[in-house]
mmCIF file of C-alpha atoms in Angstrom:
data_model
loop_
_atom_site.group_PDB
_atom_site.id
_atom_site.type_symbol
_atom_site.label_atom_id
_atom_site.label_comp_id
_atom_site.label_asym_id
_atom_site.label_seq_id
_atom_site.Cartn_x
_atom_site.Cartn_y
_atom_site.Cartn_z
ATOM 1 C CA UNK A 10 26.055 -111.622 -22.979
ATOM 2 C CA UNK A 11 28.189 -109.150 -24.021
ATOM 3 C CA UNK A 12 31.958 -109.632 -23.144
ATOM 4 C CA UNK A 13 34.458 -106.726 -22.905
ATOM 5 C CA UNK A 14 37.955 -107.153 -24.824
ATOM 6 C CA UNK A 15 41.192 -108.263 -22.675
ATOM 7 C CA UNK A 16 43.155 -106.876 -26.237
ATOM 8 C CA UNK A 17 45.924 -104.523 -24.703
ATOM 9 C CA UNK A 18 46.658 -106.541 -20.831
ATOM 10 C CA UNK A 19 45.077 -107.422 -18.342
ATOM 11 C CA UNK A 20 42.977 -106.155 -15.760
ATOM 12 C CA UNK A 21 42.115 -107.221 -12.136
ATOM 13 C CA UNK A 22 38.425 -108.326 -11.648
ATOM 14 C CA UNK A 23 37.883 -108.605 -8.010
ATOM 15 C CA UNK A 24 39.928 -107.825 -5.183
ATOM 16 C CA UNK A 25 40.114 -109.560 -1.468
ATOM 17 C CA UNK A 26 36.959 -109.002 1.591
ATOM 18 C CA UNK A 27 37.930 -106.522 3.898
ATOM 19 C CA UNK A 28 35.298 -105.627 6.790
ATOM 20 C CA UNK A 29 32.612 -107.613 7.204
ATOM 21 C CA UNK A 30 28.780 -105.286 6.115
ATOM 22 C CA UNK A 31 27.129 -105.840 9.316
ATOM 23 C CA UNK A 32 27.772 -103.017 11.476
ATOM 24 C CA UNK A 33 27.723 -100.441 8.708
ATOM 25 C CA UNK A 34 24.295 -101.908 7.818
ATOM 26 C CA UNK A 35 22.995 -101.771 11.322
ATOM 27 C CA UNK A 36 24.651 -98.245 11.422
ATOM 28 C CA UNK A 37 22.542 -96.742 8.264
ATOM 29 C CA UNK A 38 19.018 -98.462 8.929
ATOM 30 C CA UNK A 39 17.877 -95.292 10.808
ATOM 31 C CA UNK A 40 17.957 -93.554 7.284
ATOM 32 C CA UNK A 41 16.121 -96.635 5.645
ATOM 33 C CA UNK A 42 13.236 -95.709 7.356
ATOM 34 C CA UNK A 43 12.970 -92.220 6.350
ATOM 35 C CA UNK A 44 12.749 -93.374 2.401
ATOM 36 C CA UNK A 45 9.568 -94.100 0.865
ATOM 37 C CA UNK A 46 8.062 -97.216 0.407
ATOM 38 C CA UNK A 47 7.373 -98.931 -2.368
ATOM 39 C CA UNK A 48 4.860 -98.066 -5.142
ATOM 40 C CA UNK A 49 2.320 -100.720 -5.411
ATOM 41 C CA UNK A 50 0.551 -99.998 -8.693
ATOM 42 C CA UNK A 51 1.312 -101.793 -11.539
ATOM 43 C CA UNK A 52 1.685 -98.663 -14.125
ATOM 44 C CA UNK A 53 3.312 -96.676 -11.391
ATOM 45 C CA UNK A 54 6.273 -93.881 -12.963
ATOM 46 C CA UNK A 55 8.540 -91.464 -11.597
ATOM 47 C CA UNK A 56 7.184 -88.120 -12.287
ATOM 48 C CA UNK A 57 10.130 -86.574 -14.249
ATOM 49 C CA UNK A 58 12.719 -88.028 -15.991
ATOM 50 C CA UNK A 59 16.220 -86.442 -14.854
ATOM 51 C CA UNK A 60 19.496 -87.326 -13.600
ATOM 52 C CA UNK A 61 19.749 -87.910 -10.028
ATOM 53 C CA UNK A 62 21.593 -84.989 -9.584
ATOM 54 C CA UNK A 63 19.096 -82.858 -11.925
ATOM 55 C CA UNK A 64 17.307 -81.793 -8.797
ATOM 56 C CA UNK A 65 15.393 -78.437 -7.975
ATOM 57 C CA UNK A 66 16.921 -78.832 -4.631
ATOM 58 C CA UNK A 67 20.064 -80.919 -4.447
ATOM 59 C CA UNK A 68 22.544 -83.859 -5.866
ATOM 60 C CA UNK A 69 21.517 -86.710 -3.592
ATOM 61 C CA UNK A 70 24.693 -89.145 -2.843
ATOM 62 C CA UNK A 71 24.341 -92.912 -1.679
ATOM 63 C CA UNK A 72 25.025 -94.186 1.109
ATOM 64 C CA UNK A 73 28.052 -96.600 1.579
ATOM 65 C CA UNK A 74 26.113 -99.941 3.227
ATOM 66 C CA UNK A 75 29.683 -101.840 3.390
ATOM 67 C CA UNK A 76 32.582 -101.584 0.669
ATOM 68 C CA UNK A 77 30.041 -100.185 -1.995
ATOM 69 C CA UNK A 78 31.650 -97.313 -3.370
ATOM 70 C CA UNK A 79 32.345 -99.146 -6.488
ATOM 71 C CA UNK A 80 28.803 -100.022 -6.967
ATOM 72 C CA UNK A 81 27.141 -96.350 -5.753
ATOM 73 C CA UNK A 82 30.084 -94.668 -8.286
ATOM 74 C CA UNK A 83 28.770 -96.470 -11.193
ATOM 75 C CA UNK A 84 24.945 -96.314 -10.213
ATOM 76 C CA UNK A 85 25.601 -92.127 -10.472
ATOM 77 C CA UNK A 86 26.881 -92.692 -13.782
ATOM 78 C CA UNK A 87 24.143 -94.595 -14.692
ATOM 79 C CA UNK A 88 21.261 -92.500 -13.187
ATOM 80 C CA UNK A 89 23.224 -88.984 -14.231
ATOM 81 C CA UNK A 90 22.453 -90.337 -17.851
ATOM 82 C CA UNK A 91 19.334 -89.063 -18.825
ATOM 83 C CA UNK A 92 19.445 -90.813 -22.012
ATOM 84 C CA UNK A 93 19.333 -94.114 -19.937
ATOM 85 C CA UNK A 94 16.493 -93.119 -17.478
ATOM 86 C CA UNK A 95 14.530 -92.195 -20.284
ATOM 87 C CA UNK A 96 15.192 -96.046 -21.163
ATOM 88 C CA UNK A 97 14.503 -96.975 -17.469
ATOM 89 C CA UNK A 98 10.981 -95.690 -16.921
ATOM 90 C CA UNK A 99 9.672 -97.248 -19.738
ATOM 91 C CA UNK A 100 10.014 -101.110 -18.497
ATOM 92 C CA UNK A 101 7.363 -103.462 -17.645
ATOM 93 C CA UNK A 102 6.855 -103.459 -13.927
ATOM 94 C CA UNK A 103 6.662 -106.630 -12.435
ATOM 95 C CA UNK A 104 4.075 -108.360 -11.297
ATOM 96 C CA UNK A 105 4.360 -109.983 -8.100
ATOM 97 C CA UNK A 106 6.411 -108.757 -5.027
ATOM 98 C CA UNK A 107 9.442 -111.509 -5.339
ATOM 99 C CA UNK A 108 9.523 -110.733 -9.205
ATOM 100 C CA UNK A 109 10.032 -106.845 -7.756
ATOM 101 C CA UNK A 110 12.699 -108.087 -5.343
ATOM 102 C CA UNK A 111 14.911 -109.589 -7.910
ATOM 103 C CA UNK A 112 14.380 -107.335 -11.058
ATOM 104 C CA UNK A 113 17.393 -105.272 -11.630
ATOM 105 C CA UNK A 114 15.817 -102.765 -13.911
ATOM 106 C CA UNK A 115 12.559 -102.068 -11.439
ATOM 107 C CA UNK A 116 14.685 -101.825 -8.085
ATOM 108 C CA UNK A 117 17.064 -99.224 -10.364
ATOM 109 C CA UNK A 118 14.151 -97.528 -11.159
ATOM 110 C CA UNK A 119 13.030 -97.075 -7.286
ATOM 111 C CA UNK A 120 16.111 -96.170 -6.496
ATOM 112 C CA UNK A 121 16.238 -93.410 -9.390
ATOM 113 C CA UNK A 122 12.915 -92.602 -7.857
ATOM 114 C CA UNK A 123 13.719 -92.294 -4.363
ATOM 115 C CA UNK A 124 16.760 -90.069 -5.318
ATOM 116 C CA UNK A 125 14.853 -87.576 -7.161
ATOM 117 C CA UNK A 126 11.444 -87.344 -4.399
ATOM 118 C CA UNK A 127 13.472 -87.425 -0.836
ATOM 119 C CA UNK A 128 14.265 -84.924 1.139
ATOM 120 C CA UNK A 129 17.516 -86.499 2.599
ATOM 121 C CA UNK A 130 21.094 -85.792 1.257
ATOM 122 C CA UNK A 131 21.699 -89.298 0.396
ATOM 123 C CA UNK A 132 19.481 -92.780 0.475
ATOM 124 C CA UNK A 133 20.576 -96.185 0.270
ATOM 125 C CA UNK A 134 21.125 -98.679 -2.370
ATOM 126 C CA UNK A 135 19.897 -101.225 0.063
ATOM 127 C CA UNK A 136 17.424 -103.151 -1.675
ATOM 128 C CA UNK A 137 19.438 -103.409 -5.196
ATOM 129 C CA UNK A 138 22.037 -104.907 -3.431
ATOM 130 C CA UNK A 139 19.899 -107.533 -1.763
ATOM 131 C CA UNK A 140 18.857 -107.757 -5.417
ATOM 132 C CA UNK A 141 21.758 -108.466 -6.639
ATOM 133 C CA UNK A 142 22.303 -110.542 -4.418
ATOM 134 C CA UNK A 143 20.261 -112.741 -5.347
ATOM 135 C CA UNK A 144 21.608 -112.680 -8.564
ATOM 136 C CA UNK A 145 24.850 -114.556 -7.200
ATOM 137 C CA UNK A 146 26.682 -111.011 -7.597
ATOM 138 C CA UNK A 147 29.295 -111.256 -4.537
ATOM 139 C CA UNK A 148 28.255 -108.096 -2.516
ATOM 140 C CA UNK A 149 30.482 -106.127 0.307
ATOM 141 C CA UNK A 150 33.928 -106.822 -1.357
ATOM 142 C CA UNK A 151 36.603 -105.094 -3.222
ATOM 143 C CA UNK A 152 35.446 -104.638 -6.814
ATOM 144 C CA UNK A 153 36.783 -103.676 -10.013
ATOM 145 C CA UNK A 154 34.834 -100.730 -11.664
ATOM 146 C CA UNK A 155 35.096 -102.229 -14.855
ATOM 147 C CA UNK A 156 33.993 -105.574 -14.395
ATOM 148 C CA UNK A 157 31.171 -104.761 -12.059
ATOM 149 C CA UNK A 158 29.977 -102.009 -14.792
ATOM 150 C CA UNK A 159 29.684 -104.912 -16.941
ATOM 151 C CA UNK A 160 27.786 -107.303 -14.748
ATOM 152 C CA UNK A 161 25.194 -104.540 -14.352
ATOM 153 C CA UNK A 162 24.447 -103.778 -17.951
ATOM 154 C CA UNK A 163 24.814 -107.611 -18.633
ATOM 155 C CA UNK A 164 21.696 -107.603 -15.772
ATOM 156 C CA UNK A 165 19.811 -104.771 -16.882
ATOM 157 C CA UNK A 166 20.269 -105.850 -20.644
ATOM 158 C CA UNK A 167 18.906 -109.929 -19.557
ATOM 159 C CA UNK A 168 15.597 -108.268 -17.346
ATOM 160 C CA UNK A 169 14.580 -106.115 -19.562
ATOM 161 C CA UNK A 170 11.774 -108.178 -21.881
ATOM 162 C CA UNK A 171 10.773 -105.338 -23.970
ATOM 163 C CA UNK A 172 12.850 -106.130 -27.074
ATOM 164 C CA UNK A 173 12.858 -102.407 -28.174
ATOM 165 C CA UNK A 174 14.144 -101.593 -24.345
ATOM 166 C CA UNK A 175 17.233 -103.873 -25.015
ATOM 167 C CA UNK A 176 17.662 -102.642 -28.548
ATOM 168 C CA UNK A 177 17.544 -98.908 -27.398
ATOM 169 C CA UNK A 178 19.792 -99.828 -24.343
ATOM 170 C CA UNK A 179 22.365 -101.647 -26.403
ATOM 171 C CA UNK A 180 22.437 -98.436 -29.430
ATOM 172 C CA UNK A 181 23.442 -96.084 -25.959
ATOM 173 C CA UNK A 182 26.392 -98.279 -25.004
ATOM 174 C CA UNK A 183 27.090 -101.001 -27.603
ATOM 175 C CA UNK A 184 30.584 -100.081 -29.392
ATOM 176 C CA UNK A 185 30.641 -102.572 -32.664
ATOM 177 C CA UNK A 186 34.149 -103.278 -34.436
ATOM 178 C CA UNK A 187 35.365 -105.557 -36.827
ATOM 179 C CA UNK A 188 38.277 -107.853 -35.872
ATOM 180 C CA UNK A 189 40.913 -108.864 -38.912
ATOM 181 C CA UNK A 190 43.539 -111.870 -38.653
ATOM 182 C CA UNK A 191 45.669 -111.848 -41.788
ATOM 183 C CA UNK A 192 48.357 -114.420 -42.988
ATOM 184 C CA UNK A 193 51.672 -112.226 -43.597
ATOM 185 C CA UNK A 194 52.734 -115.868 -46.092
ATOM 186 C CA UNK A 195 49.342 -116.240 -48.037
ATOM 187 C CA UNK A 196 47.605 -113.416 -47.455
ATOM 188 C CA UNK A 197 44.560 -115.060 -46.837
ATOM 189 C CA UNK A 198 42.506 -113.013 -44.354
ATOM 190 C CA UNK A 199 39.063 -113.858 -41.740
ATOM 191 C CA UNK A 200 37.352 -111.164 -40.406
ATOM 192 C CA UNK A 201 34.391 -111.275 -37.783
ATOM 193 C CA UNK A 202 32.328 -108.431 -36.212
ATOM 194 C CA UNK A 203 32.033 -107.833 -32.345
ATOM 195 C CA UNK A 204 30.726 -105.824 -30.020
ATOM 196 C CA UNK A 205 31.876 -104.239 -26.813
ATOM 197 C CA UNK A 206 30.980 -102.180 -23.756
ATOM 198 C CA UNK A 207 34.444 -100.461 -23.364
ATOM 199 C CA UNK A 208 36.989 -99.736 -24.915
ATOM 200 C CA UNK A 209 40.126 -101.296 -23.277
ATOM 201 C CA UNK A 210 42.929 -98.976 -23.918
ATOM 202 C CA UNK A 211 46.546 -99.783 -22.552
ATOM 203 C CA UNK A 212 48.237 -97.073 -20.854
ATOM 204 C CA UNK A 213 52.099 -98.646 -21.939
ATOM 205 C CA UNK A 214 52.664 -99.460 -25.421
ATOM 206 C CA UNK A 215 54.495 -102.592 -27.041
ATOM 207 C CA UNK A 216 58.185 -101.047 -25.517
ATOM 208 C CA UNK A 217 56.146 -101.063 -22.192
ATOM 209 C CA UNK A 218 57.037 -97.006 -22.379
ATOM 210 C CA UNK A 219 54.165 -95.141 -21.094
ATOM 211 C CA UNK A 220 51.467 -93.396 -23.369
ATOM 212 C CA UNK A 221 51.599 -89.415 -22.604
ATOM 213 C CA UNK A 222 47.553 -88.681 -23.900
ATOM 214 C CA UNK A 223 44.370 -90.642 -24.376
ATOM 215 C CA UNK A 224 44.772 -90.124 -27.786
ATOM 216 C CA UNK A 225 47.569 -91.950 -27.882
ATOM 217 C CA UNK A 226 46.571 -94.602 -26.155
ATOM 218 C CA UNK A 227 43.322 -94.874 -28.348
ATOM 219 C CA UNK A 228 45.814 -95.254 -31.381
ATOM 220 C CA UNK A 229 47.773 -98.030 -29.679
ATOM 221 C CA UNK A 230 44.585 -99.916 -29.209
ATOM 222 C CA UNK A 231 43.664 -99.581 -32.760
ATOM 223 C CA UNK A 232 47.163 -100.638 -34.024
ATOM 224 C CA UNK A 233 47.707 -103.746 -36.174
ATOM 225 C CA UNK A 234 49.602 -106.139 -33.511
ATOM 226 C CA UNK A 235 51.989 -108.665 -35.119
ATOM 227 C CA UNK A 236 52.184 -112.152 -34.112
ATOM 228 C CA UNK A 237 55.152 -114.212 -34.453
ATOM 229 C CA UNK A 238 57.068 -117.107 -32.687
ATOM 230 C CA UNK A 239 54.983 -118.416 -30.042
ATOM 231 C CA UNK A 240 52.214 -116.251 -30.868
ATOM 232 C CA UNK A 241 51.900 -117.857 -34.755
ATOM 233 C CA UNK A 242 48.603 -118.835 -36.089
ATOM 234 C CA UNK A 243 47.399 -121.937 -38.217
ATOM 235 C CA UNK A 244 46.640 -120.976 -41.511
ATOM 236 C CA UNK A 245 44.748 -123.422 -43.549
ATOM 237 C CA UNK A 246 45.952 -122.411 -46.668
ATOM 238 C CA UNK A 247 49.353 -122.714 -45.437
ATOM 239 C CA UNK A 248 48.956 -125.978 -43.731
ATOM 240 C CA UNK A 249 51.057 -124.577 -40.934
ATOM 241 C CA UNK A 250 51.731 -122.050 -38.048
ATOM 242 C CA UNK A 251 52.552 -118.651 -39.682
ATOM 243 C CA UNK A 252 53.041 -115.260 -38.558
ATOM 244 C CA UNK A 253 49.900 -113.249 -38.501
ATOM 245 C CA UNK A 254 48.529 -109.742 -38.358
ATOM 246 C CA UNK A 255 45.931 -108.542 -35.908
ATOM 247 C CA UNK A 256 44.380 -105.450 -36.029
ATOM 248 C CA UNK A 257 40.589 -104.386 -34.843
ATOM 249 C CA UNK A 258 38.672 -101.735 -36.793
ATOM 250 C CA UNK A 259 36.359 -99.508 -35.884
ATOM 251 C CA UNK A 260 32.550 -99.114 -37.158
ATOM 252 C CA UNK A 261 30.129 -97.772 -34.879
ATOM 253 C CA UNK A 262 30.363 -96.142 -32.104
ATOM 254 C CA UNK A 263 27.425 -95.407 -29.559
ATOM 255 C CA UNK A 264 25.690 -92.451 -27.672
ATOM 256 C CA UNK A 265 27.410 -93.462 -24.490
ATOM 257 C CA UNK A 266 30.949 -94.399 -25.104
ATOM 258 C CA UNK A 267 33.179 -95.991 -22.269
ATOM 259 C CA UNK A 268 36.417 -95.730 -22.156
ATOM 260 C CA UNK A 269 38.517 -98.056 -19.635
ATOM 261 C CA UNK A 270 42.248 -96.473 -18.792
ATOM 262 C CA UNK A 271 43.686 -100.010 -17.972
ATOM 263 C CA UNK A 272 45.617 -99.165 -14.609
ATOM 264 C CA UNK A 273 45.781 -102.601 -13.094
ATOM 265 C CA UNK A 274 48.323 -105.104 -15.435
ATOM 266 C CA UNK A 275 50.814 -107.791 -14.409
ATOM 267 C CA UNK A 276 54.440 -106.782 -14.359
ATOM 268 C CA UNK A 277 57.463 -108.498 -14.764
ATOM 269 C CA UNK A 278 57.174 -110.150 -10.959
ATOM 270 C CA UNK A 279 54.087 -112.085 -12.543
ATOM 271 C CA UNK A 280 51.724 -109.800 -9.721
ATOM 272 C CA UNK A 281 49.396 -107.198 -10.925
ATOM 273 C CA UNK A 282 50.041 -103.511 -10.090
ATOM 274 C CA UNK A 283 48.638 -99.944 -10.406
ATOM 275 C CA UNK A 284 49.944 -97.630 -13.153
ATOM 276 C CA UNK A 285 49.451 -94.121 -11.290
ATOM 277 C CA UNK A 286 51.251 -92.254 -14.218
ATOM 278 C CA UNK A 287 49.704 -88.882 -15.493
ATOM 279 C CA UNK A 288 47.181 -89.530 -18.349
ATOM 280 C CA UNK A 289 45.548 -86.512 -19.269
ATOM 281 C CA UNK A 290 42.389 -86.952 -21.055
ATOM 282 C CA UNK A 291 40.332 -83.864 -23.245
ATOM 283 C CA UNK A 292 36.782 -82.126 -22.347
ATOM 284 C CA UNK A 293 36.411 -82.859 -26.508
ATOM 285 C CA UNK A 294 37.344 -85.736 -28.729
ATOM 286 C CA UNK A 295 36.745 -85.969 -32.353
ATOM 287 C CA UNK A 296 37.895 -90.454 -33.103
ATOM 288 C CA UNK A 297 38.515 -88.792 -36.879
ATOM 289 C CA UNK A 298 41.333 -86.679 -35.608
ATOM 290 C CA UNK A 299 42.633 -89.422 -33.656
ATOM 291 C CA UNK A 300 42.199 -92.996 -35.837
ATOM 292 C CA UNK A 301 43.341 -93.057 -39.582
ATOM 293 C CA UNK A 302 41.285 -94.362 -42.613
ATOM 294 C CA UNK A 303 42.776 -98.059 -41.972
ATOM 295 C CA UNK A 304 41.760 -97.777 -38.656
ATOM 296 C CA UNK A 305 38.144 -97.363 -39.720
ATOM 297 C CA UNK A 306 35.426 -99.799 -41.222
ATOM 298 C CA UNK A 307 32.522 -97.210 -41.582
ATOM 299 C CA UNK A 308 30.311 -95.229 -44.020
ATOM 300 C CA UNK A 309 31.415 -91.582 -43.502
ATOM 301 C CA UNK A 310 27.884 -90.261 -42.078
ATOM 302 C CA UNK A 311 28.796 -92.759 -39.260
ATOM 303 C CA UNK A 312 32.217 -91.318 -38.532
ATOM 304 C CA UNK A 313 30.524 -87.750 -38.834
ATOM 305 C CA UNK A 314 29.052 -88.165 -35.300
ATOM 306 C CA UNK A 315 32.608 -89.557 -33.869
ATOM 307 C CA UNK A 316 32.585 -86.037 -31.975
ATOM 308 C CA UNK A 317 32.254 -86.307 -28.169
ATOM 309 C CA UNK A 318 32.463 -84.188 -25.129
ATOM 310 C CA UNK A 319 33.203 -85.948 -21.660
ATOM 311 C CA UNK A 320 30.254 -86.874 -19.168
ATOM 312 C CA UNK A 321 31.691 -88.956 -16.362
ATOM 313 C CA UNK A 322 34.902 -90.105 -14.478
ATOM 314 C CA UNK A 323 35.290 -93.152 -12.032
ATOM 315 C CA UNK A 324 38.060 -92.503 -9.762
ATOM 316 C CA UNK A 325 40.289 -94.654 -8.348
ATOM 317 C CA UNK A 326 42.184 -93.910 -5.010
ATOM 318 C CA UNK A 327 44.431 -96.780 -3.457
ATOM 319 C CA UNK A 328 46.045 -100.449 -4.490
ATOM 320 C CA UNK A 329 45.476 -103.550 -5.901
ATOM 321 C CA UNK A 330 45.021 -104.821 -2.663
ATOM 322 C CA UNK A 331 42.928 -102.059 -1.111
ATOM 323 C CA UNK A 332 40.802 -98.439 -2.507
ATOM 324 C CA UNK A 333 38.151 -96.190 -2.663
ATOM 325 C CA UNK A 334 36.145 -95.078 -5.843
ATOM 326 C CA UNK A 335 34.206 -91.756 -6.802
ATOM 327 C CA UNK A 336 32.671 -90.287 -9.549
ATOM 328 C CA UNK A 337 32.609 -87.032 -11.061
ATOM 329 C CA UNK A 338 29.525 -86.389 -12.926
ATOM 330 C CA UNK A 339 28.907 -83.137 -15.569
ATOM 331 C CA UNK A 340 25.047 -82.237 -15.185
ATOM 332 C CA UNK A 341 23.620 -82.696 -18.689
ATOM 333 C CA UNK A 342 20.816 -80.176 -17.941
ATOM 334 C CA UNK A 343 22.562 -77.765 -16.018
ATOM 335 C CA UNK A 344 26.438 -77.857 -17.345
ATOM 336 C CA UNK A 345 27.795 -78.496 -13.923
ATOM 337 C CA UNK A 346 30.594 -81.020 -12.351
ATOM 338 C CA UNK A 347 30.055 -82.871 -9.249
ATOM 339 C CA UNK A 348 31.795 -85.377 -7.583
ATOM 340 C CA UNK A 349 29.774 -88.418 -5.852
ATOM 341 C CA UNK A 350 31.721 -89.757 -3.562
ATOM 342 C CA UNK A 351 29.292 -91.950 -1.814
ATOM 343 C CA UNK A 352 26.383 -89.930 0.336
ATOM 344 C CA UNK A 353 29.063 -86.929 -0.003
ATOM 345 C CA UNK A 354 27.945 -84.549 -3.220
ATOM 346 C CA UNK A 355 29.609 -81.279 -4.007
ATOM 347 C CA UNK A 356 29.998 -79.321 -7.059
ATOM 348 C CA UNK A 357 33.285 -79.137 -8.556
ATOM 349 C CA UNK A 358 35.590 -77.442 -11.156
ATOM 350 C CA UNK A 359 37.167 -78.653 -14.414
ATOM 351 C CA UNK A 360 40.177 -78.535 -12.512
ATOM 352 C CA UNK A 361 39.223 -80.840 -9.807
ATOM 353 C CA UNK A 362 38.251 -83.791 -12.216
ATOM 354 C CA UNK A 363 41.798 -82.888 -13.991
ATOM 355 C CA UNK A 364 43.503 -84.066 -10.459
ATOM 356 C CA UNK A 365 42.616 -87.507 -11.683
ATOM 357 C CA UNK A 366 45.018 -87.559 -14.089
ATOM 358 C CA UNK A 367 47.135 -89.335 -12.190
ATOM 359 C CA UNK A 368 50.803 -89.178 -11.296
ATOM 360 C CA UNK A 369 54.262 -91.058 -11.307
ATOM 361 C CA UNK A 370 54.319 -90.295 -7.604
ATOM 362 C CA UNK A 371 50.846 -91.086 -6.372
ATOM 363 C CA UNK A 372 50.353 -93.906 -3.925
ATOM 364 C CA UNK A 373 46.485 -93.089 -2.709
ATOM 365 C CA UNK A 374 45.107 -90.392 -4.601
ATOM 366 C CA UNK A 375 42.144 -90.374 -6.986
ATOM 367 C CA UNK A 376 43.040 -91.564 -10.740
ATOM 368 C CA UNK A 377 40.889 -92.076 -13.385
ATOM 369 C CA UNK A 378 40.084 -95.578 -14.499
ATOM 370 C CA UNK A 379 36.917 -95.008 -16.200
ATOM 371 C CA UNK A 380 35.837 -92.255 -18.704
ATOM 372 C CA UNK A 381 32.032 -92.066 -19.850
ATOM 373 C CA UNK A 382 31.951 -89.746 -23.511
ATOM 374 C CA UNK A 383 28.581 -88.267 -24.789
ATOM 375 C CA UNK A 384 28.169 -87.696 -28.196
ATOM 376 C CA UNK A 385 27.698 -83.969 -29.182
ATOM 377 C CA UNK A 386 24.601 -83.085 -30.355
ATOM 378 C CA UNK A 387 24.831 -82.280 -34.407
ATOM 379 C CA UNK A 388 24.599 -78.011 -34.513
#
């Protein structure tokens, strides 16, 4: 499975139950039966292949069955991507009515389906979340975006059986980099290549002083990281601890690229907190403006495509303890902005998805916490 760096802090995974799903569920199953039912044919498809929002006659929202904001915010993001529904359609449907009930991938692609035929303003993610479920994925609780964005893809990369499927899924999302740990007494140096589904940038740097752009916070991630006293290393040459170097490298970046703004860290009272401070982020961003040559472990037709213009935001609006998320999604066929915030759609402005860039100030309004990057197409 593919693991997501903790380089930078650390992040909260999962936060506390708060209501209890029952009522809420009991509350939406009038709209359940509206929704259509289930194809039955084996080679069934959806008919087009669009975001969910890419509609003739409206965005369609989800509906929030108990504390599933988190989930419906990053199922937008997911379905928005037309580059990952045209991965979606293609799977093997399977065969028998409990393999349905418990393939990720399939109930995705239902729920893709149902989004784009209904007539209602919102449906419900009802039967994915029995689905994952059953996939020991803790349902109806607090989560954090960034964790539960990898558990999906983690799911949806493990059902898939078509091994071009994964490999295609893995090129949109899959950020590889190349880790080095050098000796600063022998010089002796190991390196090993990774891969990654985020990038895990740190909003404070080493001072703890906060990071005024995305930029910089992308160059702090990047930087070589020194570690001495009780950080030291063993170095076989050496025969001892000695200090060492750190640094990651980049070398390929995908289609998709996530970005995670790490707002949740511990402090100095050993109990993790929110970092509300104003990040602004760019529409545009070119990683050979922003890294340096040492920063870099690629050929330079790779870094040619490092240009990328912004696709999605997950909000965050609350505490540790407590919160809401949304998403605001740009339309890749029609150039729009909307914000999902559960079965509530509208179309925004630039400068509404700019009031997530936080503040010093803020207690419960929306910051961001995740930022989804599409590479530009070459002119």
């Amino acid at each position: 499975m593919l693991l997501m760096s903790h380089r930078g802090g650390h992040q909260e995974s999962k936060k506390k139950l708060e209501i209890s799903p029952s009522e809420t569920m009991k509350a939406e199953e009038e709209n359940y039966k509206e929704e259509a039912k289930e194809p039955k044919s084996e080679d069934w498809r959806p008919p087009s292949v669009f975001g969910a929002a890419d509609l003739k006659n409206r965005a369609v929202g989800l509906y929030n069955i108990g504390q599933t904001c988190c989930l419906n915010s990053l199922l937008q993001v997911f379905l928005m991507n037309i580059h990952f529904t045209k991965i979606l359609r293609r799977i093997s449907v399977p065969v028998c009515a409990t393999q349905k009930k418990k393939n990720v991938p399939y109930q995705m692609l239902l729920l893709l389906e149902k989004m784009q035929c209904g007539k209602q303003k919102a449906v419900s993610p009802r039967e994915l979340v029995l689905c994952l479920e059953a996939h020991r994925v803790t349902m109806f609780v607090q989560y954090d975006a960034a964790q539960l964005f990898l558990t999906l893809w983690n799911l949806l990369k493990k059902q898939m059986k078509n091994p071009e499927l994964v490999e295609k899924l893995s090129d949109l999302y899959t950020i590889s980099v190349q880790e080095h740990l050098a000796c600063q007494i022998c010089s002796s140096e190991t390196k090993r290549n990774s891969s990654m589904l985020s990038l895990p940038v740190p909003l404070l740097d080493s001072d703890s002083s906060m990071l005024k752009t995305l930029e910089k916070c992308l160059q702090c991630f990047f930087r070589p990281e020194e570690l001495t006293g009780h950080n030291m290393c063993f170095c076989e040459h050496c025969g001892k601890k000695t200090p060492f170097q750190q640094s990651v490298k980049l070398v390929h970046l995908p289609q998709t690229l996530t970005i995670h703004l790490k707002r949740f860290c511990f402090g100095r009272s050993a109990y993790i907190h929110k970092i509300s401070n104003c990040l602004p982020f760019p529409q545009d961003l070119d990683f050979n403006a922003v890294l340096t040559e040492q920063q870099c472990q690629a050929y330079d037709n790779e870094k040619a495509a490092w240009k990328y213009e912004l696709f999605a935001v997950v909000a965050h609006s609350g505490t540790t303890s407590y919160g809401h998320y949304c998403a605001y999604i740009r339309s890749l066929t029609e150039c729009k902005w909307y914000c999902f915030n559960d079965s509530f759609v509208e179309q925004v402005s630039w400068d509404d998805v700019k009031s997530t860039y936080g503040h010093s100030d803020l207690y419960w309004g929306q910051t961001a916490y995740l930022l989804f990057y599409m590479k530009k197409q070459p002119q």
